[in-house]
Coordinates of C-alpha atoms in Angstrom, one line a residue:
X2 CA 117.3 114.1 155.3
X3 CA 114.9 111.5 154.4
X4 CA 114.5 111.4 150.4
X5 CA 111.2 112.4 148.6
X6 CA 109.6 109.3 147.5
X7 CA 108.7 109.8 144.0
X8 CA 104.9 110.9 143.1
X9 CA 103.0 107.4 142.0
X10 CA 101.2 107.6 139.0
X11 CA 97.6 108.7 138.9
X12 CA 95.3 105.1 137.7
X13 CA 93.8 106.0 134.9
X14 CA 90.3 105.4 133.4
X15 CA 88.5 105.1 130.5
X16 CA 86.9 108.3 128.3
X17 CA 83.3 108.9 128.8
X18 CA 81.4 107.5 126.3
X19 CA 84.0 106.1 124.2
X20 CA 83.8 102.3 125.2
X21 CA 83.3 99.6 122.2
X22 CA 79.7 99.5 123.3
X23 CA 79.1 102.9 122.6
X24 CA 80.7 102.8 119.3
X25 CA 78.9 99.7 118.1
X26 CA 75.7 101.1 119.7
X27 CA 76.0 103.9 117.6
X28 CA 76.8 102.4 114.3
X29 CA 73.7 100.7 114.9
X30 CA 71.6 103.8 114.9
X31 CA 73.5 105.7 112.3
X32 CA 73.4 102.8 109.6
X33 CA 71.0 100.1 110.9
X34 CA 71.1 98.6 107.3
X35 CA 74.4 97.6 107.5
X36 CA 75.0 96.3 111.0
X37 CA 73.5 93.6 113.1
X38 CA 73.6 93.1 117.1
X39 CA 76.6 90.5 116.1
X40 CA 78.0 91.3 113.6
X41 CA 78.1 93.5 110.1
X42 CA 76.7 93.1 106.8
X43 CA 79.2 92.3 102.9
X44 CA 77.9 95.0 100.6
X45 CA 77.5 93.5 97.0
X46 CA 74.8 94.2 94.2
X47 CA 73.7 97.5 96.0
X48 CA 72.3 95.5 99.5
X49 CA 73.5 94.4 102.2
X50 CA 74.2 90.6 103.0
X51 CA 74.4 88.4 106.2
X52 CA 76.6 86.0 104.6
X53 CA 80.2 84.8 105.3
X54 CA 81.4 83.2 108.5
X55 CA 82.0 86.1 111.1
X56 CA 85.3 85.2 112.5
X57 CA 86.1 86.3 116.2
X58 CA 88.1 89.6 116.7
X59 CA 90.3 91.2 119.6
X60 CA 91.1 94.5 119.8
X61 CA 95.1 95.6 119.9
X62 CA 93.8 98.0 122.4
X63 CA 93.1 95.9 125.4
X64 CA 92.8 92.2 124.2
X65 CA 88.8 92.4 124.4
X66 CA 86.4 91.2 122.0
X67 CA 85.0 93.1 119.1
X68 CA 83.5 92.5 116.2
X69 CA 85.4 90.5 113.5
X70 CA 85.1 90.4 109.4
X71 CA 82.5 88.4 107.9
X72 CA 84.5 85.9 105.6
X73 CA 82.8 84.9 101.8
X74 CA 83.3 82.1 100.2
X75 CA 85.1 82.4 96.3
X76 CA 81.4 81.4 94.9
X77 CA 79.8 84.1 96.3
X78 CA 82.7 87.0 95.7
X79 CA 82.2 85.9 92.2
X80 CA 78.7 86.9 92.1
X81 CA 79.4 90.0 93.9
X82 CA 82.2 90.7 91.0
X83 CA 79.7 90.3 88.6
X84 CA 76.8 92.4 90.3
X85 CA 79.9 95.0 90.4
X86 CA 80.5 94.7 86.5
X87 CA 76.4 95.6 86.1
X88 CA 76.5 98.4 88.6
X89 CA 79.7 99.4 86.5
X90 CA 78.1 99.7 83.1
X91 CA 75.3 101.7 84.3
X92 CA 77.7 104.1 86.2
X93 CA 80.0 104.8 83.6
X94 CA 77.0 106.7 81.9
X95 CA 75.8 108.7 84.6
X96 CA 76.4 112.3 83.6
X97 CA 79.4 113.9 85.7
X98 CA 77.5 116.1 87.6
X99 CA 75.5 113.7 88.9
X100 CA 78.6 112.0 90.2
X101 CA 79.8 114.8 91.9
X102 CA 76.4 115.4 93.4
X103 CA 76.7 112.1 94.9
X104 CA 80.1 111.9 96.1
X105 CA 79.5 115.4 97.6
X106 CA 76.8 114.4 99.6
X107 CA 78.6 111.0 100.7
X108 CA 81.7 113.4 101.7
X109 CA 78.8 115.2 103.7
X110 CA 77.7 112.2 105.5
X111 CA 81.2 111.0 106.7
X112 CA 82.3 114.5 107.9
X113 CA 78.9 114.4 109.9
X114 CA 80.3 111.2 111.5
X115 CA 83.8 112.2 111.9
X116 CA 83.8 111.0 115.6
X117 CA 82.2 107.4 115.1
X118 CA 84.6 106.8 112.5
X119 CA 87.4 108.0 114.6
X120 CA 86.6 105.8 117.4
X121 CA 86.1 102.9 115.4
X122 CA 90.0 103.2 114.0
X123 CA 91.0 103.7 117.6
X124 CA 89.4 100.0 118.6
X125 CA 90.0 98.6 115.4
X126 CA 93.8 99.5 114.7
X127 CA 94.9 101.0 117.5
X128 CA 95.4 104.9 115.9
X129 CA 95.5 107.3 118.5
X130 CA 92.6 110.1 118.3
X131 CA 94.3 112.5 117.1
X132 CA 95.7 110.1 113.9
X133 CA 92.5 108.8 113.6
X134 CA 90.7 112.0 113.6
X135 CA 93.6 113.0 111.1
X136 CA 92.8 109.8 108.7
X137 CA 88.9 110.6 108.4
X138 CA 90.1 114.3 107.9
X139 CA 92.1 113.3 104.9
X140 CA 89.9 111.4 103.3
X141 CA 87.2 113.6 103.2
X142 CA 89.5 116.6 102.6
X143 CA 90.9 114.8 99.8
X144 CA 88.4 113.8 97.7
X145 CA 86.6 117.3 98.3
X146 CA 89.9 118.3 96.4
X147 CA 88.9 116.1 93.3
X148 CA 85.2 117.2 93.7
X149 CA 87.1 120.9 92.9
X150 CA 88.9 119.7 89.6
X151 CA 87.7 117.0 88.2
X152 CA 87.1 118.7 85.1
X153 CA 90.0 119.2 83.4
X154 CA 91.6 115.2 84.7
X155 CA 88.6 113.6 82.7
X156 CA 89.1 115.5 79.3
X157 CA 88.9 113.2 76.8
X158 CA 89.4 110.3 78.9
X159 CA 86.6 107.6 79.8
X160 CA 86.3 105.0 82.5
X161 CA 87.3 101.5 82.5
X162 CA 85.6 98.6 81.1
X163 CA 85.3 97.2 84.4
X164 CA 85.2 98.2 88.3
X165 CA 88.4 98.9 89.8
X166 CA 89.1 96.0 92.6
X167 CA 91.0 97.6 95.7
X168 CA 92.9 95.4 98.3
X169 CA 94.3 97.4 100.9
X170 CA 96.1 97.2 104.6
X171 CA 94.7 97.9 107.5
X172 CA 96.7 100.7 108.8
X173 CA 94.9 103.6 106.8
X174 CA 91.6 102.6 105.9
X175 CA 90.0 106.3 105.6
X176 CA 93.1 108.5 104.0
X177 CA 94.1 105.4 101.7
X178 CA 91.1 102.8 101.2
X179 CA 87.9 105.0 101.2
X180 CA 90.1 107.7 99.5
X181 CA 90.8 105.8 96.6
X182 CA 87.0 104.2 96.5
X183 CA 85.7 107.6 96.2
X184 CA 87.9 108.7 93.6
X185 CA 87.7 106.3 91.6
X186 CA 83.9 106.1 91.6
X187 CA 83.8 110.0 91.2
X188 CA 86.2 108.8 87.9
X189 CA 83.5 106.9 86.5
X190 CA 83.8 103.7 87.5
X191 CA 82.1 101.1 89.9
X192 CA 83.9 100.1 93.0
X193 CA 84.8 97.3 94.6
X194 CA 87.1 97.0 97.7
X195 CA 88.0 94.0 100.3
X196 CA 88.0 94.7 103.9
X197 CA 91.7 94.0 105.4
X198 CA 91.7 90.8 107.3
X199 CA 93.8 92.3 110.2
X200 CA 90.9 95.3 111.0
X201 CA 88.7 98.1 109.8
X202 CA 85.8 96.2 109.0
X203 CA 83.4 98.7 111.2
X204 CA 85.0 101.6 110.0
X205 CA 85.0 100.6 106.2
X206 CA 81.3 98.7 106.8
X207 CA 79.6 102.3 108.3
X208 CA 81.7 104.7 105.4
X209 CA 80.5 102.2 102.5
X210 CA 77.1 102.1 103.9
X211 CA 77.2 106.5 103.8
X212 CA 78.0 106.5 100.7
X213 CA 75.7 103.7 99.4
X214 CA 72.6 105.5 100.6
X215 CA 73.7 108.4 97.9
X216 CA 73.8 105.6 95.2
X217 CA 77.7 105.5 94.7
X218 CA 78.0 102.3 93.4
X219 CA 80.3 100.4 96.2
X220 CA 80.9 96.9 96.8
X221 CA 82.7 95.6 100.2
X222 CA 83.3 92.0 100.7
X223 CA 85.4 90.2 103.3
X224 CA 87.2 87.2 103.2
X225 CA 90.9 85.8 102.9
X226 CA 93.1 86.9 100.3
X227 CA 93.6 83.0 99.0
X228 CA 89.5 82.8 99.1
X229 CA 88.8 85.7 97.2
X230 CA 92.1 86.7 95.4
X231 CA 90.6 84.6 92.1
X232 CA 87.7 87.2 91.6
X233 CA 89.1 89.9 93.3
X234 CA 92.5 90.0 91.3
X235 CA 92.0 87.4 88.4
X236 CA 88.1 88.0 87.1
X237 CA 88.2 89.0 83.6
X238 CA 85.2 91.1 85.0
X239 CA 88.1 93.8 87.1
X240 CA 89.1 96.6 85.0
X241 CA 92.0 97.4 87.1
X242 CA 93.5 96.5 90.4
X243 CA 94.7 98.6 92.9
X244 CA 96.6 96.8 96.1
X245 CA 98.3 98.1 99.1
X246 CA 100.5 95.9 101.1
X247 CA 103.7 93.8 101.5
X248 CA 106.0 92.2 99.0
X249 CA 105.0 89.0 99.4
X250 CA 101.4 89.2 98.7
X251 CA 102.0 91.8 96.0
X252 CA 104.4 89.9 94.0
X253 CA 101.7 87.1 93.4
X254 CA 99.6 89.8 93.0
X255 CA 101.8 91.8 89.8
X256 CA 102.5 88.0 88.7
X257 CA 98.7 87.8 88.0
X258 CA 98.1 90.9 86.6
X259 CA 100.8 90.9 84.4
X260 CA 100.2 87.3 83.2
X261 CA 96.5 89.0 82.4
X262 CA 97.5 92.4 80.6
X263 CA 95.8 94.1 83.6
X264 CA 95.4 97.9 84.5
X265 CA 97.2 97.6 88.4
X266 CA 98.5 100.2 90.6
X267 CA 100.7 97.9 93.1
X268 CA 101.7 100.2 96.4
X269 CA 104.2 97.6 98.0
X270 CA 107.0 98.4 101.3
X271 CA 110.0 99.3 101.0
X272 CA 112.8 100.4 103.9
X273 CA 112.7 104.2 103.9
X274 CA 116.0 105.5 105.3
X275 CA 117.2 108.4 106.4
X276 CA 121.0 109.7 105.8
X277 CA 123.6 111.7 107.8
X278 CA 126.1 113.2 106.2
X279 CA 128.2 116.3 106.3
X280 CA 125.5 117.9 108.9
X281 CA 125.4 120.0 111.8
X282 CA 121.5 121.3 112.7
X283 CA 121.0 118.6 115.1
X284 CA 118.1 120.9 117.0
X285 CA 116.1 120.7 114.2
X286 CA 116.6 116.9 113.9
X287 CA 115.6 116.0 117.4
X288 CA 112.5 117.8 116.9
X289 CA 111.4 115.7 113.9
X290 CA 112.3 112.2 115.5
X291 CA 109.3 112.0 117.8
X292 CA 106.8 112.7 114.6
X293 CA 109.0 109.9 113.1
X294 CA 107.1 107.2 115.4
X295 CA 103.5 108.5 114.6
X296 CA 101.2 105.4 114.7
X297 CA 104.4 103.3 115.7
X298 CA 106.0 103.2 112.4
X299 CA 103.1 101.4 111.0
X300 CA 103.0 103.2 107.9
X301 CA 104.2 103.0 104.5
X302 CA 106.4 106.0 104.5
X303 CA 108.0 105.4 108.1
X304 CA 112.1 106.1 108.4
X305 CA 112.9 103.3 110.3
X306 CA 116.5 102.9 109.2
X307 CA 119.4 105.9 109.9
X308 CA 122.6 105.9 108.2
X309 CA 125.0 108.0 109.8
X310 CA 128.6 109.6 108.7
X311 CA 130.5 108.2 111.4
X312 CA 132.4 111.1 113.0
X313 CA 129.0 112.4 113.7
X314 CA 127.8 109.6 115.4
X315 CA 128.4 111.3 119.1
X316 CA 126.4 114.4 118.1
X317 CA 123.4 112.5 116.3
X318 CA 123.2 110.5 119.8
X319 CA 123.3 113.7 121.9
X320 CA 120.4 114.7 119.4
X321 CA 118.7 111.6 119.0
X322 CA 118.5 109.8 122.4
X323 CA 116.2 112.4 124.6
X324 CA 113.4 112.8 121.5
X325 CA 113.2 109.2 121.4
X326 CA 113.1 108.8 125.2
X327 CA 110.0 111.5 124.8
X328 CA 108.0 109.4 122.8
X329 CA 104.5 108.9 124.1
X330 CA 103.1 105.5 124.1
X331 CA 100.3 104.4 126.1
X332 CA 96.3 103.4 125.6
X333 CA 94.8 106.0 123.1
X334 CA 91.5 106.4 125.7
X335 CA 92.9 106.5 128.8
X336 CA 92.4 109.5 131.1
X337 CA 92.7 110.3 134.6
X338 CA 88.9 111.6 134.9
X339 CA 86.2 110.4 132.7
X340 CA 85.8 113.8 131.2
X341 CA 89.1 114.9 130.6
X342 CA 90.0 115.1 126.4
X343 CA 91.6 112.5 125.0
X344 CA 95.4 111.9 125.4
X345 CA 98.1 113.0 123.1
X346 CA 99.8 110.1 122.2
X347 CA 102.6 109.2 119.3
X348 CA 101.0 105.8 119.5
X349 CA 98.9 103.2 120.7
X350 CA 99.2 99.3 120.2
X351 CA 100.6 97.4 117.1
X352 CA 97.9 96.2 114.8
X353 CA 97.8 92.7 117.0
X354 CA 99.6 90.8 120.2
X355 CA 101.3 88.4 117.4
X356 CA 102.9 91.2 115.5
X357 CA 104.2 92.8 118.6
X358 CA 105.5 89.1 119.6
X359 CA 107.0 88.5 116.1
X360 CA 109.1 92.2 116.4
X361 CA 109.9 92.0 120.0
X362 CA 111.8 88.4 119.1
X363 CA 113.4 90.0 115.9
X364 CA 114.7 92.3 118.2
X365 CA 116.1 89.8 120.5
X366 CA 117.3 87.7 117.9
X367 CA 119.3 91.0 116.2
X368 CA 120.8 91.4 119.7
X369 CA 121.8 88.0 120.2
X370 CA 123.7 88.0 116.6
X371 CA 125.3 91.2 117.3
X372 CA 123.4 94.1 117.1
X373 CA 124.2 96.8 120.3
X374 CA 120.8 97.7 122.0
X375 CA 121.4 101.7 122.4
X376 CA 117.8 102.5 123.6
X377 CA 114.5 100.5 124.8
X378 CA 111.4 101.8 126.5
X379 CA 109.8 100.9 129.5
X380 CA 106.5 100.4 131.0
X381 CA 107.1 104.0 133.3
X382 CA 106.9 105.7 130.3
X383 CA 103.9 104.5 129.1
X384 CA 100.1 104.9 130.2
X385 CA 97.6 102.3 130.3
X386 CA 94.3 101.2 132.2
X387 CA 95.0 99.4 136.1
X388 CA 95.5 95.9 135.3
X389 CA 94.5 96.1 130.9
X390 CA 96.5 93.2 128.3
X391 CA 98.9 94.9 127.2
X392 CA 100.3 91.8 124.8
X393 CA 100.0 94.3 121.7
X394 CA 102.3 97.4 122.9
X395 CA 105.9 97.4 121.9
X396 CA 108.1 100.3 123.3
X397 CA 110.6 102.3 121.3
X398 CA 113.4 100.7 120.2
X399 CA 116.8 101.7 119.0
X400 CA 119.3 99.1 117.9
X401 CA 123.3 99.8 116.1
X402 CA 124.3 97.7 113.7
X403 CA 121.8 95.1 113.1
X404 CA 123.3 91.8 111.5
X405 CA 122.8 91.2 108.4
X406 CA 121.0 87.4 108.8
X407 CA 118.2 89.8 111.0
X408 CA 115.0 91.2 109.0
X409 CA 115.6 94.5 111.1
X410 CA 119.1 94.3 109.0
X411 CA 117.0 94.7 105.3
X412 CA 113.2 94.4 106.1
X413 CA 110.7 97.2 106.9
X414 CA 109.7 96.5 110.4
X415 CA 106.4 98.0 110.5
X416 CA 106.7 98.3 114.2
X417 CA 108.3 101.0 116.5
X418 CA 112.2 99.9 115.9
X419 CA 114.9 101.9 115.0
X420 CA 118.1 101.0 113.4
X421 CA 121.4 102.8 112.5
X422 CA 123.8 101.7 110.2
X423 CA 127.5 104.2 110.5
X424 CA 129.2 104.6 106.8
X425 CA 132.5 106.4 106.3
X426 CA 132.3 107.7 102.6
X427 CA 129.4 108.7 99.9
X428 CA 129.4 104.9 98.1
X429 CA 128.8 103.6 101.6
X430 CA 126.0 106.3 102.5
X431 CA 124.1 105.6 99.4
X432 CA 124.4 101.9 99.4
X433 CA 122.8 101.2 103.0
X434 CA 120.0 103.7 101.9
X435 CA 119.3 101.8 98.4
X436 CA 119.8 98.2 100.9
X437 CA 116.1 97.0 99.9
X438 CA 115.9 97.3 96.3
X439 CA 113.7 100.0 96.0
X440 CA 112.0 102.6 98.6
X441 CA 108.6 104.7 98.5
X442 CA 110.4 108.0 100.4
X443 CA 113.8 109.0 101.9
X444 CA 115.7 112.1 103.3
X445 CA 119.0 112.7 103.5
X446 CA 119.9 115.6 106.2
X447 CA 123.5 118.1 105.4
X448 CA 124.5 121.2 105.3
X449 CA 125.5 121.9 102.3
X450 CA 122.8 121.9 99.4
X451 CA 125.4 121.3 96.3
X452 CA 125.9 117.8 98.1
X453 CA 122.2 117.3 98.2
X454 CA 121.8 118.0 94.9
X455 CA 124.5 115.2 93.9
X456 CA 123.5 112.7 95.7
X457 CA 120.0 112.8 96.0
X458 CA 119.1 111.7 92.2
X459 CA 121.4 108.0 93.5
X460 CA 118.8 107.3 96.3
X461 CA 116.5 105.2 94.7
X462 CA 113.1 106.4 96.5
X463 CA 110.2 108.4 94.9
X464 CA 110.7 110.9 97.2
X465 CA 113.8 112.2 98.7
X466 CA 113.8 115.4 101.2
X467 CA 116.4 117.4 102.2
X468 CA 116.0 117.1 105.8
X469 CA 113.0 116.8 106.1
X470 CA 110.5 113.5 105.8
X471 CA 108.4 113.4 103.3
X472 CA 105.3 111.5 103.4
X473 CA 103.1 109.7 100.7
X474 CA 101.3 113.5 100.1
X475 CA 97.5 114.4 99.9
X476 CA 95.4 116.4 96.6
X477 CA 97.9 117.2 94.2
X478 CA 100.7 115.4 95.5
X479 CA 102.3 112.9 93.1
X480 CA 103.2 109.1 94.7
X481 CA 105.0 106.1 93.6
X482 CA 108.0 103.6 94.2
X483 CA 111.0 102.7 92.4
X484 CA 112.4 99.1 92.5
X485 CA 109.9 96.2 94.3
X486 CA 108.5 99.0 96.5
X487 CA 106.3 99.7 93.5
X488 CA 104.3 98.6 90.2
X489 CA 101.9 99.7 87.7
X490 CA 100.7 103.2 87.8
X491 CA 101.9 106.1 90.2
X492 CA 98.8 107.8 91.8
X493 CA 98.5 111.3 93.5
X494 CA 96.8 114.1 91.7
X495 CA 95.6 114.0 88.2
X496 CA 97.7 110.5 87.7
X497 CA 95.1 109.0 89.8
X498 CA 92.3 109.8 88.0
X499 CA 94.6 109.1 84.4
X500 CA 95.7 105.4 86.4
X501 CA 91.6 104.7 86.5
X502 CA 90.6 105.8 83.1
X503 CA 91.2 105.2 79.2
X504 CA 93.1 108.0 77.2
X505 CA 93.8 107.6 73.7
X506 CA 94.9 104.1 71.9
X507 CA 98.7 103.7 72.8
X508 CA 98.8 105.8 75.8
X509 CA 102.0 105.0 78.4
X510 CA 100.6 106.1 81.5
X511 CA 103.6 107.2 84.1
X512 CA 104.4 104.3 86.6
X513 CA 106.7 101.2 87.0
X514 CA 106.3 98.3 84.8
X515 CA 107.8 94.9 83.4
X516 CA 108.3 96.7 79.9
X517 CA 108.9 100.4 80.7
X518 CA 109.3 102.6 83.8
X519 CA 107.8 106.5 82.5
X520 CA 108.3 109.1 85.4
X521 CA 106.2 112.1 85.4

């Protein structure tokens, strides 16, 4: 009998309507004020500015051109700094009503252009549509939750004596950046926020310019982080400064706002792991690992390390091995007809071809030095355009043991790369999970909840479930970091709106710094 040859793939196309032209088309119309045929507009002293040098921009999608961030020079952030600290003491008086009036109607306008600000994340960062639908959702959501309370978090408080400077990544720019902006605005307090050089700059350019038009006092500049970092971080004008990001950056960051005596709120990485020990509900495991790669790991609360007891390594395989084999990876608009909805994805493309090169080495490197390579992806299991770049795409990756001279060994990889560690007692268990000095969230998985309860408080994350992740929480949810994951304030609920604002004289707000570390 002659064998079935297999079914070839259908070619797939691109989603009606949903091109980078029709996106930038469109931010055109719906905020002409703020975007140009080349390029868009720095938002400082309540108009819009073609200055800065636009720099040239990719997509991780495809490798095509879009548009890139328009860089300032440190002379003209300082003037926008100081237009800020103007727009500021004006603000601070407006009655709170009024505020909420304005943010409302802001919150209005952005859920009106859910889908433009969708598709902009999906050609900007890479989010598939339904996590970038899901990022606008939250952000809007969110603050619409403040809207509701506000009340009560601003009694007998006051805003700063300056704007509140934000410098964020790139891989949340609704559900984290504008989030925050809003909040803190709706708190009293001018605004002031720099684009993230790796991408966002449409989305952030057309959410700033809705919210403007309600007079919600915003400020969005672009530049590099050594350019601007002087009035952004040191300006005696910032009231407080609120950063999201690596260790790196934010330890010159907290150096400068400690050396200053400034309000900061310091949201820094950390290697979130996840431990197995003494467990046995490996069905309800495998259906939580392909969730685990949402947006490729690139987020702040990933689990990209597993520490496993290791007589139950042969069952966490059996469990482990086909969900990661069904993660879904492929070009977040590609169909097979023009009309067909968009594709359910986990995730897309890294942030940019050079991060996906930088990974895809540390993982050769870690496999050179010893590490055993127990699962990697492949292009069949992936869908992309006939012929598209496809430089920015790293498939799943699992990997035992990495060495400890590897980054994968004790580094967040902010990529789609698994690694397990195997332990044979408790001290083991909770010393690979505490191996970077502080984490932002962790789970450990067993059966037995008097175990949980004993070792949980020894994991040194802010959040620790019991098998189940846990993520860095929306409204009332409280978030921080112990160790270098974290420092300054926590956020989340009312502790965001008590990390903007002045209490009494002597107040120790909850959070993690040089002198004292207050939890909640």
């Amino acid at each position: 009998m002659t064998p079935t040859a297999p079914t070839p793939a259908p070619l797939l196309t691109l989603k009606q309507g949903t091109s980078w032209t029709d996106a930038w088309r469109q931010c055109l119309t719906a905020a002409p004020e703020a975007f140009r045929d080349d390029r868009v507009l720095n938002l400082w002293n309540a108009t819009w500015h073609a200055d800065g040098r636009t720099l040239p921009a990719t997509t991780p999608v495809d490798g095509s051109p879009i548009t890139g961030p328009p860089r300032l020079d440190a002379a003209t952030a300082r003037q926008a700094v100081r237009a800020a600290l103007d727009q500021h003491r004006a603000w601070r008086h407006v009655p709170l009503p009024e505020r909420r009036a304005r943010i409302a109607a802001a919150l209005d306008a952005l859920a009106a252009h859910r889908r433009l600000l969708a598709l902009l994340l999906v050609w900007e960062i890479g989010k598939p549509w339904r996590l970038a639908q899901a990022d606008v959702d939250r952000a809007v959501d969110g603050v619409r939750w403040y809207l509701d309370g506000i009340e009560p978090m601003l009694a007998d408080r006051a805003p700063l004596d300056g704007p509140v400077s934000n410098i964020a990544s790139w891989n949340y720019p609704m559900s984290v950046l504008v989030h925050a902006m809003l909040v803190q605005a709706l708190a009293g307090n001018a605004v002031i926020a720099k684009t993230p050089t790796d991408g966002g700059v449409a989305c952030l350019t057309l959410a700033c310019a809705l919210a403007a038009r309600e007079g919600v006092p915003l400020t969005l500049v672009s530049g590099s982080g050594g350019e601007l970092s002087e009035a952004l971080v040191r300006a005696p004008e910032i009231g407080c400064v609120s950063f999201v990001g690596g260790r790196d950056t934010g330890a010159a960051v907290a150096t400068a706002v400690a050396d200053l005596g400034k309000r900061h709120i310091l949201e820094q990485e950390g290697l979130n792991t996840w431990g197995i020990w003494a467990y046995s509900d490996w069905e309800t495991l495998a259906a939580l690992v392909p969730a685990l790669f949402d947006y490729g790991k690139q987020r702040c609360t990933a689990y990209p390390r597993f520490v496993v007891q290791r007589s139950l390594f042969d069952a966490f395989l059996a469990a482990y091995l086909p969900a990661v084999r069904s993660v879904r990876l492929g070009h977040p608009l590609a169909v097979e007809h023009p009309e067909d909805a968009f594709p359910e994805l986990d995730y897309g493309p890294l942030i940019s071809a050079a991060k996906a090169k930088e990974l895809r080495d540390q993982v050769t490197e870690a496999i050179d030095r010893g590490a055993i390579p127990l699962h990697r992806g492949t292009d069949t299991q992936a869908r992309f355009l006939p012929g598209q770049d496809t430089s920015a795409y790293v498939h799943p990756v699992t990997l035992l043991n990495p060495p400890p001279s590897s980054p994968l060994h004790h580094a967040e990889p902010f990529g789609p790369v698994d690694t397990i560690v195997l332990v044979d007692t408790e001290a083991e268990l909770l010393a690979a999970m505490n191996a970077s000095n502080g984490a932002l969230v962790a789970t450990l998985s067993t059966d037995d909840p008097v175990t949980f309860a004993r070792l949980a408080p020894h994991i040194r994350a802010f959040k620790v479930g019991h098998g189940r992740p846990r993520s860095r929480g929306d409204r009332d949810e409280l978030f921080g970091g112990f160790g270098a994951s974290w420092r300054g304030a926590f956020v989340g609920g009312d502790l965001l709106i008590r990390a903007v604002t002045r209490g009494a004289p002597g107040e120790r707000l909850p959070g993690n710094f040089p002198e004292y570390q207050l939890m909640p």
